[in-house]
Short mmCIF file of C-alpha atoms in Angstrom, two decimals:
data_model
loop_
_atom_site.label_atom_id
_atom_site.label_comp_id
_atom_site.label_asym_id
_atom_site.label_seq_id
_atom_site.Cartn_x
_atom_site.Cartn_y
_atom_site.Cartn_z
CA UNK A 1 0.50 -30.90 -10.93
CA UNK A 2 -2.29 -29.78 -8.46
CA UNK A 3 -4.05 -26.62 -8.29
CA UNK A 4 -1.95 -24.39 -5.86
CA UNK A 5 -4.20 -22.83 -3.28
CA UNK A 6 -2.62 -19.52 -3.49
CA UNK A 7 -1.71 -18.22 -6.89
CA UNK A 8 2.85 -17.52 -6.58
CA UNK A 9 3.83 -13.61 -6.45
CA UNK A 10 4.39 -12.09 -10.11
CA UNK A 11 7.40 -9.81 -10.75
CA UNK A 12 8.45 -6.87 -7.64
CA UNK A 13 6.19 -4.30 -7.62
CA UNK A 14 9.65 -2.29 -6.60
CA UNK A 15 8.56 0.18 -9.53
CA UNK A 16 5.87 1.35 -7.53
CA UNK A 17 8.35 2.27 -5.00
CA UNK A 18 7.71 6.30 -6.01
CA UNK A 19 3.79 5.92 -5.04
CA UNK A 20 4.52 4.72 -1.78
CA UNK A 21 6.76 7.06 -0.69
CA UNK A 22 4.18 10.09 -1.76
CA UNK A 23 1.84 8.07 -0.10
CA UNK A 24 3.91 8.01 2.90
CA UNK A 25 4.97 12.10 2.46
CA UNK A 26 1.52 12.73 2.20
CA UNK A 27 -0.09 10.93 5.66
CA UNK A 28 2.94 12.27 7.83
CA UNK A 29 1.60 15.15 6.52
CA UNK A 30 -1.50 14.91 7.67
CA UNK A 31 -0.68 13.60 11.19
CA UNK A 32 1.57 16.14 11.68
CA UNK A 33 -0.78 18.78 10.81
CA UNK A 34 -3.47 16.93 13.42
CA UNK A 35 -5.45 15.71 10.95
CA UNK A 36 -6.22 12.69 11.94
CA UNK A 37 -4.04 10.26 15.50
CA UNK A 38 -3.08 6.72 14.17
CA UNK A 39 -5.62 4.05 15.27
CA UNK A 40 -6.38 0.55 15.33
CA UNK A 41 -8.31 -1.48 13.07
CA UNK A 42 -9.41 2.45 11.49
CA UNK A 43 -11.02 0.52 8.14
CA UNK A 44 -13.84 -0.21 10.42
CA UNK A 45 -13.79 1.90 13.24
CA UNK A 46 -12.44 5.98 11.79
CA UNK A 47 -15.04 7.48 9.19
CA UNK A 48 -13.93 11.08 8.16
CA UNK A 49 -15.18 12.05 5.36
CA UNK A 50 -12.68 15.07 4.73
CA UNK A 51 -9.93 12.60 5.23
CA UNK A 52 -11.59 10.53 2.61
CA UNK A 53 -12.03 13.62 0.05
CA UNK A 54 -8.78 14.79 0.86
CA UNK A 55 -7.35 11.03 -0.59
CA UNK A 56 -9.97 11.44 -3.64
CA UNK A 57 -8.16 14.63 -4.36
CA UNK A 58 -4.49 12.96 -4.70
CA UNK A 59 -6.45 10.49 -6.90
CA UNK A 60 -6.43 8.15 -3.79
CA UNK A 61 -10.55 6.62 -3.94
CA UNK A 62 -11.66 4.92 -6.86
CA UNK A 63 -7.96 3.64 -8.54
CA UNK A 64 -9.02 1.37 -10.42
CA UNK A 65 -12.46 2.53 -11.66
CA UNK A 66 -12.29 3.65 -15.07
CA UNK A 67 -11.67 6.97 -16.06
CA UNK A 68 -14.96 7.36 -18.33
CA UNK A 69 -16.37 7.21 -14.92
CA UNK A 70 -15.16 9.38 -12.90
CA UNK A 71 -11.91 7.12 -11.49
CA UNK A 72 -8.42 6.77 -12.63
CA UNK A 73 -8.06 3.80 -14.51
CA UNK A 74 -4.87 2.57 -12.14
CA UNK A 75 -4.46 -0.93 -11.37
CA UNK A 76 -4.59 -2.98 -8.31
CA UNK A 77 -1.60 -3.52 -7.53
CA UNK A 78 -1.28 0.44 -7.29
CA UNK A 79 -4.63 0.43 -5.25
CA UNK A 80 -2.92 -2.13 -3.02
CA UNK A 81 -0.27 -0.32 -2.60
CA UNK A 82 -1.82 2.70 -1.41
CA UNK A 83 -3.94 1.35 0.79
CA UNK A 84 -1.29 -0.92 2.51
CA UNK A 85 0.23 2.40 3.35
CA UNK A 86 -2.66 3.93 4.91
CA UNK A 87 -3.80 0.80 6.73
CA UNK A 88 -0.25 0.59 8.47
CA UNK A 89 -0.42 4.06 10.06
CA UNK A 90 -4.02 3.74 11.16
CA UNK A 91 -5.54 6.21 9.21
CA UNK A 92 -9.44 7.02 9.18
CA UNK A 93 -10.01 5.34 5.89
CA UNK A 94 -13.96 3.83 6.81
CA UNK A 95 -15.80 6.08 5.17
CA UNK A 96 -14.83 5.30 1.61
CA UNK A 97 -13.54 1.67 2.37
CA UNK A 98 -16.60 -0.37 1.31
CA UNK A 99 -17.47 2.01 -1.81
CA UNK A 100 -13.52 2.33 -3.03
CA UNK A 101 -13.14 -2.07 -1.92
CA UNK A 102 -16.42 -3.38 -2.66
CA UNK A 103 -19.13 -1.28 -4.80
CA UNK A 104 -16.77 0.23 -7.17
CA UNK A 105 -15.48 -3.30 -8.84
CA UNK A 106 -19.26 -5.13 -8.04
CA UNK A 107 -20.82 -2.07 -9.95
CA UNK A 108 -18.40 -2.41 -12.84
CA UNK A 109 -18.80 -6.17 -13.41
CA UNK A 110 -22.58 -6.59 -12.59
CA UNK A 111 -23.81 -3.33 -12.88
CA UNK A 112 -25.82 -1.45 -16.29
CA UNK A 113 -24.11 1.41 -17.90
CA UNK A 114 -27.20 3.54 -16.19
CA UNK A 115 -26.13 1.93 -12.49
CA UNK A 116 -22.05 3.14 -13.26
CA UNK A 117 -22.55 6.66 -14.62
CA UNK A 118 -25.30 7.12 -11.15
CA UNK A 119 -22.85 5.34 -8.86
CA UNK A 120 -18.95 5.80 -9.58
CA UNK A 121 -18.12 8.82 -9.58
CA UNK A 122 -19.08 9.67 -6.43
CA UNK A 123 -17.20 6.73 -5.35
CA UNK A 124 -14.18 8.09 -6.83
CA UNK A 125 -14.30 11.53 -5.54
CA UNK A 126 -15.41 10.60 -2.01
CA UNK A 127 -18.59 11.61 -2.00
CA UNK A 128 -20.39 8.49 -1.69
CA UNK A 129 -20.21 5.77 1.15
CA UNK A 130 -21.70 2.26 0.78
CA UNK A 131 -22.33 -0.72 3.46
CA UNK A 132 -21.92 -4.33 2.98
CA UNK A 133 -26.40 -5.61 3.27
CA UNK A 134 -25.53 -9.08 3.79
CA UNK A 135 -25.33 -10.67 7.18
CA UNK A 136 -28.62 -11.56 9.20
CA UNK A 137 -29.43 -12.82 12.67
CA UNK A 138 -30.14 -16.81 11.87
CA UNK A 139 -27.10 -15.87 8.58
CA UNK A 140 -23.90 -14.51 8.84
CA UNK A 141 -21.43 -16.74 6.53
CA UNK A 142 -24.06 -19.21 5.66
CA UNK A 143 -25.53 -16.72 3.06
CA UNK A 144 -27.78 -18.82 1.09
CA UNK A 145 -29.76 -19.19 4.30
CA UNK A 146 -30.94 -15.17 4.35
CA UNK A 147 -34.80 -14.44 5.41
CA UNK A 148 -35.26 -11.52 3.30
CA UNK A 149 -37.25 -11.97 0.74
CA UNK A 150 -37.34 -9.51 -1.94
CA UNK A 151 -41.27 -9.34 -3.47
CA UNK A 152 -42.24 -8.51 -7.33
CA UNK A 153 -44.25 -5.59 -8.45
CA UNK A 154 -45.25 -3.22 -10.78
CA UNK A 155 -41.75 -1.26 -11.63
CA UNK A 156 -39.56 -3.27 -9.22
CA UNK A 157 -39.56 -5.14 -6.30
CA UNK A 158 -40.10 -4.64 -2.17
CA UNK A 159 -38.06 -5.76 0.38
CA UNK A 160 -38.73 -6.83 3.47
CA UNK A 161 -36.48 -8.72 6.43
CA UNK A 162 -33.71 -7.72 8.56
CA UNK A 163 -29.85 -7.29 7.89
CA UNK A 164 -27.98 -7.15 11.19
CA UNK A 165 -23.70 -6.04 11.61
CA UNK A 166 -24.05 -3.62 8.64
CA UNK A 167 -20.93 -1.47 10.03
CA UNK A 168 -21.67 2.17 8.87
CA UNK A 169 -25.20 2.01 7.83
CA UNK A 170 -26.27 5.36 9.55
CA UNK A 171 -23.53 7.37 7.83
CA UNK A 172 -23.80 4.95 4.59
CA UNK A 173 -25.86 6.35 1.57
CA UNK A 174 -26.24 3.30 0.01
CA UNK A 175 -25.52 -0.94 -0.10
CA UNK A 176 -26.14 -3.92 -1.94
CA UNK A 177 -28.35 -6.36 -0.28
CA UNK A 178 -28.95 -9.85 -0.91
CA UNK A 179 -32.51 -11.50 -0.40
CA UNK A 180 -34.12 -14.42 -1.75
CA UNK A 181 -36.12 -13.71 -4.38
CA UNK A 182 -37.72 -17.05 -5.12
CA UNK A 183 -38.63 -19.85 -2.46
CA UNK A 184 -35.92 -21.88 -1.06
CA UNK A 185 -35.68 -24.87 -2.51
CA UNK A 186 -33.34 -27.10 -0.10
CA UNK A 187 -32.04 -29.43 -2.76
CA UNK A 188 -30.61 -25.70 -4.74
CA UNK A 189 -30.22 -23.79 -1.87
CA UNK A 190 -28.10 -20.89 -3.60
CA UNK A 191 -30.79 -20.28 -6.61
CA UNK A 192 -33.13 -17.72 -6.00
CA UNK A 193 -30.88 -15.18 -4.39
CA UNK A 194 -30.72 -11.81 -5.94
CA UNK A 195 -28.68 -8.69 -5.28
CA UNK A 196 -30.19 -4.99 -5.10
CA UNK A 197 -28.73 -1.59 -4.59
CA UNK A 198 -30.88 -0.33 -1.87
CA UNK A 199 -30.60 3.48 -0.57
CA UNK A 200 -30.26 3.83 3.04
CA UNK A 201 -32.56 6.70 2.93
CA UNK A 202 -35.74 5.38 1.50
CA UNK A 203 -39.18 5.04 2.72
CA UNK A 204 -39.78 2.07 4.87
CA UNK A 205 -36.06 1.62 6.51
CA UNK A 206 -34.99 1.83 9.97
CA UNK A 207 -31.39 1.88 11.24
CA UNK A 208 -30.63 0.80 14.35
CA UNK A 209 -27.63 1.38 16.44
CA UNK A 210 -25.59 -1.78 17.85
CA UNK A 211 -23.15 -0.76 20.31
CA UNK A 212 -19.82 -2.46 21.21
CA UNK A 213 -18.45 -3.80 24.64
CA UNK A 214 -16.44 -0.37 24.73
CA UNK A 215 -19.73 1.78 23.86
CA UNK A 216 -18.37 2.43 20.22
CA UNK A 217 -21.28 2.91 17.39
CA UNK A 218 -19.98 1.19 14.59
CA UNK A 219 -22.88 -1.48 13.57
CA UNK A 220 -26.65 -1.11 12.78
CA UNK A 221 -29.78 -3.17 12.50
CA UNK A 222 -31.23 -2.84 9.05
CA UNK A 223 -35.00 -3.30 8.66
CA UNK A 224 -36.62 -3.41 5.75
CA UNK A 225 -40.97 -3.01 6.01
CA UNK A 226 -41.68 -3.16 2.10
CA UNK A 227 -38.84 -1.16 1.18
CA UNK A 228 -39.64 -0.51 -2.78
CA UNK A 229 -36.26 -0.91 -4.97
CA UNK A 230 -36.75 -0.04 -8.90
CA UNK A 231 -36.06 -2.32 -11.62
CA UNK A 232 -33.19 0.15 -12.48
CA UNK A 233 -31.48 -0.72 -9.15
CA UNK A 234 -31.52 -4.04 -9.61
CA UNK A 235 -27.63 -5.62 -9.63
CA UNK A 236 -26.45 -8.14 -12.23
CA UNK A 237 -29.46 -10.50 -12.82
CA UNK A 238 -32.34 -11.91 -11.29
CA UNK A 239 -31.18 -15.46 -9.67
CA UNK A 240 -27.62 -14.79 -9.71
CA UNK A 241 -26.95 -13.01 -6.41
CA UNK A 242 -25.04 -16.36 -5.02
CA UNK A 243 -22.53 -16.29 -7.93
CA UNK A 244 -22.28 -12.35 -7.75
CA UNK A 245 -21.69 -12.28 -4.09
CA UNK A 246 -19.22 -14.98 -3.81
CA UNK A 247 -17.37 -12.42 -6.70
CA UNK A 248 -17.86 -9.80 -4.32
CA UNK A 249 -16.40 -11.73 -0.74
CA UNK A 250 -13.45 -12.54 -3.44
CA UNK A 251 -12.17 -8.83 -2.92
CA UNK A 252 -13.59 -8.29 0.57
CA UNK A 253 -11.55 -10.95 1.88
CA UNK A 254 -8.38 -10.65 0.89
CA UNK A 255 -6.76 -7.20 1.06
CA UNK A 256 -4.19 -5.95 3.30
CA UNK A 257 -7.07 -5.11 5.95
CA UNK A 258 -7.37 -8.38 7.07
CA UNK A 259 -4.16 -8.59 7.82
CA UNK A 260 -2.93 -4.94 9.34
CA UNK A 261 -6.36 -4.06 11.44
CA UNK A 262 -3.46 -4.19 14.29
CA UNK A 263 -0.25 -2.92 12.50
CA UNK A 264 0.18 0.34 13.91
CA UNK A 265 -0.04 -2.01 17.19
CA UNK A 266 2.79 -4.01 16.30
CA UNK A 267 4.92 -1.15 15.26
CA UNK A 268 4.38 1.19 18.45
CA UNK A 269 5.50 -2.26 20.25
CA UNK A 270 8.88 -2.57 17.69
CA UNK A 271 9.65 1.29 18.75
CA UNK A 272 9.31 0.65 22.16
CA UNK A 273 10.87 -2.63 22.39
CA UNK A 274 14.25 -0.95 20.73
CA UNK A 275 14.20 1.52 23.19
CA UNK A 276 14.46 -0.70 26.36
CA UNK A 277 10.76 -0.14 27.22
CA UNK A 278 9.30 -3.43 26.46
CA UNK A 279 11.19 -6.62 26.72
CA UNK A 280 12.62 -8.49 23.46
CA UNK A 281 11.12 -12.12 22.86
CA UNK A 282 11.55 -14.09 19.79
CA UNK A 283 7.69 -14.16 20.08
CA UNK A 284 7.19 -10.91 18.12
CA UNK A 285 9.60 -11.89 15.37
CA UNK A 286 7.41 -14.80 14.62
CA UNK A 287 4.80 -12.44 14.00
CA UNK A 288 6.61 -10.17 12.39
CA UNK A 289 7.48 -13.41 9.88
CA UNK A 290 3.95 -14.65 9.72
CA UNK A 291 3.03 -10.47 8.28
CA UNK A 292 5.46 -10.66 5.53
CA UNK A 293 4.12 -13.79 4.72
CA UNK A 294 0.64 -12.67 4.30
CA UNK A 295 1.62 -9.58 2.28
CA UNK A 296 3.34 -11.70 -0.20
CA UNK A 297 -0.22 -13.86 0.12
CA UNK A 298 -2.35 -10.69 -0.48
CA UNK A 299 -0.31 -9.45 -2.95
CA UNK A 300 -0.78 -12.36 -5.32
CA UNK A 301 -4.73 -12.37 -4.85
CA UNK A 302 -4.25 -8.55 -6.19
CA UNK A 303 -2.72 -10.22 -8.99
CA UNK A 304 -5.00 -12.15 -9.56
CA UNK A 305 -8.04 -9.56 -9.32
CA UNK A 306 -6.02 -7.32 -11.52
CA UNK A 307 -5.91 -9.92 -14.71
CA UNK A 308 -9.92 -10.59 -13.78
CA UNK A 309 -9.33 -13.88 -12.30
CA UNK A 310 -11.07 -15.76 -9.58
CA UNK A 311 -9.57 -15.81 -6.38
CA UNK A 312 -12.40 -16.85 -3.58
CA UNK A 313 -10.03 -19.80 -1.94
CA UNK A 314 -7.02 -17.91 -2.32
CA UNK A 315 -8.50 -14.57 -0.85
CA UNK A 316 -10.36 -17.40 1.85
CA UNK A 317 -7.03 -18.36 3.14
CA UNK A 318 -5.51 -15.17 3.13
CA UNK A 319 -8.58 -13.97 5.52
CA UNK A 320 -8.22 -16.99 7.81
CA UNK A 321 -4.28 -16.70 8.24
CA UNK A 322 -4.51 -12.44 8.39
CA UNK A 323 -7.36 -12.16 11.03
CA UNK A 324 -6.00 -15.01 13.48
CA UNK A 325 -2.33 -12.82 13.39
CA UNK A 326 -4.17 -9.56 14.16
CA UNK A 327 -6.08 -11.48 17.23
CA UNK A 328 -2.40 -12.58 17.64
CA UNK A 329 -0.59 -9.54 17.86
CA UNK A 330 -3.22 -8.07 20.42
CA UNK A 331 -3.18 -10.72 22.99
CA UNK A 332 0.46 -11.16 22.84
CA UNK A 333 1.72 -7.83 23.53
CA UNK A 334 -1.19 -7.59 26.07
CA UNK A 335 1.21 -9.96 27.68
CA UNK A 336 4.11 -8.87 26.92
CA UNK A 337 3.13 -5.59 28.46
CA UNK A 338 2.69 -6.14 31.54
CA UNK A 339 3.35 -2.90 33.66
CA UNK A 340 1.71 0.55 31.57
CA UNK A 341 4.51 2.04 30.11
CA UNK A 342 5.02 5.42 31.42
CA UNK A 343 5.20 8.61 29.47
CA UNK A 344 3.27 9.93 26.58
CA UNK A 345 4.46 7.40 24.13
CA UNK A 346 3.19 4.68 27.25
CA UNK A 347 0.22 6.25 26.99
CA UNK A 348 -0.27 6.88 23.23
CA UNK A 349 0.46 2.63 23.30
CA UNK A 350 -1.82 2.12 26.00
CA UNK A 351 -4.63 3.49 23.97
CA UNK A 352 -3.92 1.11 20.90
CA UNK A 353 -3.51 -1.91 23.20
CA UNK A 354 -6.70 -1.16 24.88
CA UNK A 355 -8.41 -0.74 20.96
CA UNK A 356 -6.75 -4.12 20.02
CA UNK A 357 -8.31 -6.19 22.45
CA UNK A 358 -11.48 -4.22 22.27
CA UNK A 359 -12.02 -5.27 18.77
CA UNK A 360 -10.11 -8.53 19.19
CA UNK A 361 -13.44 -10.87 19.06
CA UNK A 362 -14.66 -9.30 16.01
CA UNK A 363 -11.71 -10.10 13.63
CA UNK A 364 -12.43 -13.73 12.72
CA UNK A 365 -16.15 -13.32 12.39
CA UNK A 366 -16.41 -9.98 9.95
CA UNK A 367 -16.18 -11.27 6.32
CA UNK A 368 -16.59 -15.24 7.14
CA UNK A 369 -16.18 -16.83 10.02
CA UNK A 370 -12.87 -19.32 10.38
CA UNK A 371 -15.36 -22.07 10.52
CA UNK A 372 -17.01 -21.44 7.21
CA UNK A 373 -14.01 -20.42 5.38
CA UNK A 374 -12.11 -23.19 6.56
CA UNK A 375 -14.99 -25.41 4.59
CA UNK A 376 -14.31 -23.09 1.49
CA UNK A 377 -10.42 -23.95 1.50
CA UNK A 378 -11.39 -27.48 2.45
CA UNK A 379 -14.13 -27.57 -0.61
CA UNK A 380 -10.88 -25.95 -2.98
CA UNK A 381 -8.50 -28.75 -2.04
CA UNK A 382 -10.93 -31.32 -2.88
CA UNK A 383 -11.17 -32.72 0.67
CA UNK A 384 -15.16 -32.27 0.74
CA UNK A 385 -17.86 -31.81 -2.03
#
């Protein structure tokens, strides 16, 4: 029997049923009390860092990290759980997200006892942010074609290049970024490539602002000018940075993110559809379908992260499906809108609407583009080499 491309669901998770409802108690809570208004696509766009310490203190940040280290030893299918919940009522989750999605599990797998006792616990109590040092101008999904070039010397290495769409790098205190630290060689071009924890604040780095269509400051320029990182800060091992980032994309790609960026869109249209202020079309059932479909999707790639399997095709296709339904849901109620709604919940849906098209272009591009992961899936199938 072949390989299936997406590992089946494993038993109901209906005994975490209790979580999500405190989950649930505790951000109507916090809307209610004005802490924070529902938004669209808030993983990137929201960073509040008292929202973010206020989660750390329900135990919220840093689930699955370990409790020796600061976190709470839950699993991922609790972490998924959670943050399904706060990524379907918009809340201003950005300025853990990376650390909490990314850093945490990257440090714990690749990183030296010194690297998790610096590093996690600030994770888990919300204290430290992290970016995602990856992308650059002539390499955004092609990674193994990245200019930086990471330098030896006495006591470390320097850095020097450009990293370009690292969303939250001027509130971020730190990232992991990958640079070539031997010469290309085109016949191996993923050798060479090594991963270091770089802090945003040291000598020799300048952030620059990019700013969206709508004038938003979400992205940054990253320039390294012989940016000295210690051996100590070093991630995994020399050479490796190709298999460790790959590892990394594996949970970047396939939470519930990349499929709810425009939930709290969808829903606003449900409420407003049952009260006779939008029109009904079978149209928003289908994507109300294609959702629970990539829930079930996402679900089983937490599975699979949670028994410390592999998952890059699996979390490749959930990324591809989830992003083209949230460009989906925007440009069909766009249509279906037609006439503003009037009122203050018209106006309240106006503003998501306006956010969902806003950040529309950006949803198949952040993480992979659909072109590159559509080569990974292909590559998993066995239809190319």
């Amino acid at each position: 029997m072949k390989n299936r491309l997406v590992p089946p669901v494993g038993p109901d998770i209906a005994e975490l049923a209790d979580l999500r409802r405190r989950v649930r108690t505790f951000v109507r809570a916090q809307i209610d009390a004005g802490a924070f208004v529902p938004g669209v696509d808030t993983w990137l766009t929201r960073w509040d860092r008292s929202f973010t310490k206020a989660l750390a203190a329900e135990g919220w940040v840093g689930m699955t990290i370990p409790e020796e280290y600061g976190g709470h030893g839950r699993s991922f299918l609790e972490r998924f759980v959670v943050t399904e919940e706060l990524l379907a009522v918009g809340a201003p989750v950005a300025a853990h997200w990376v650390a909490d999605r990314q850093a945490g599990p990257s440090l714990l797998k690749f990183g030296t006892e010194e690297q998790k006792q610096r590093f996690l616990p600030g994770i888990a109590a919300g204290d430290i942010s992290w970016a995602i040092g990856m992308s650059e101008s002539e390499s955004g999904s092609d990674l193994a074609s990245v200019r930086t070039k990471a330098v030896r010397v006495e006591g470390g290495w320097t850095l020097t290049g450009t990293k370009l769409w690292t969303s939250g790098a001027h509130r971020a205190d730190a990232f992991f970024a990958l640079a070539r630290s031997a010469p290309l060689d085109p016949a191996h071009r993923h050798d060479g490539l090594s991963q270091f924890i770089v802090l945003l604040d040291s000598p020799g780095i300048t952030i620059r602002p990019i700013y969206t269509l709508a004038g938003e400051h979400h992205f940054n320029e990253v320039i390294f000018d012989d940016v000295f990182v210690p051996d100590a800060l070093v991630l995994g091992t020399i050479g490796s940075g190709w298999t460790q980032v790959t590892s990394e994309l594996g949970f970047e790609r396939s939470g519930p993110e990349r499929f709810l960026s425009t939930f709290p869109l969808l829903a606003a249209s449900l409420d407003l559809i049952a009260g006779g202020e939008l029109p009904r079309t079978p149209a928003v059932g289908r994507l109300v379908g294609r959702l629970v479909g990539l829930h079930q999707m996402s679900l089983s790639v937490a599975e699979v992260l949670s028994r410390g399997g592999n998952a890059d095709v699996a979390a490749a296709v959930v990324k591809v499906l989830g992003t083209q339904l949230e460009g989906d849901i925007s440009e069909l109620l766009d249509e279906l809108c037609g006439e503003p709604v009037p009122g203050e919940r018209g106006e309240r849906y106006g503003e998501l609407l306006r956010a969902g098209i806003m950040q529309r272009p950006g949803f198949t591009l952040r993480g992979g583009t659909t072109e590159i992961l559509r080569g990974v899936i292909a590559r998993g199938l066995g239809m190319r080499s």
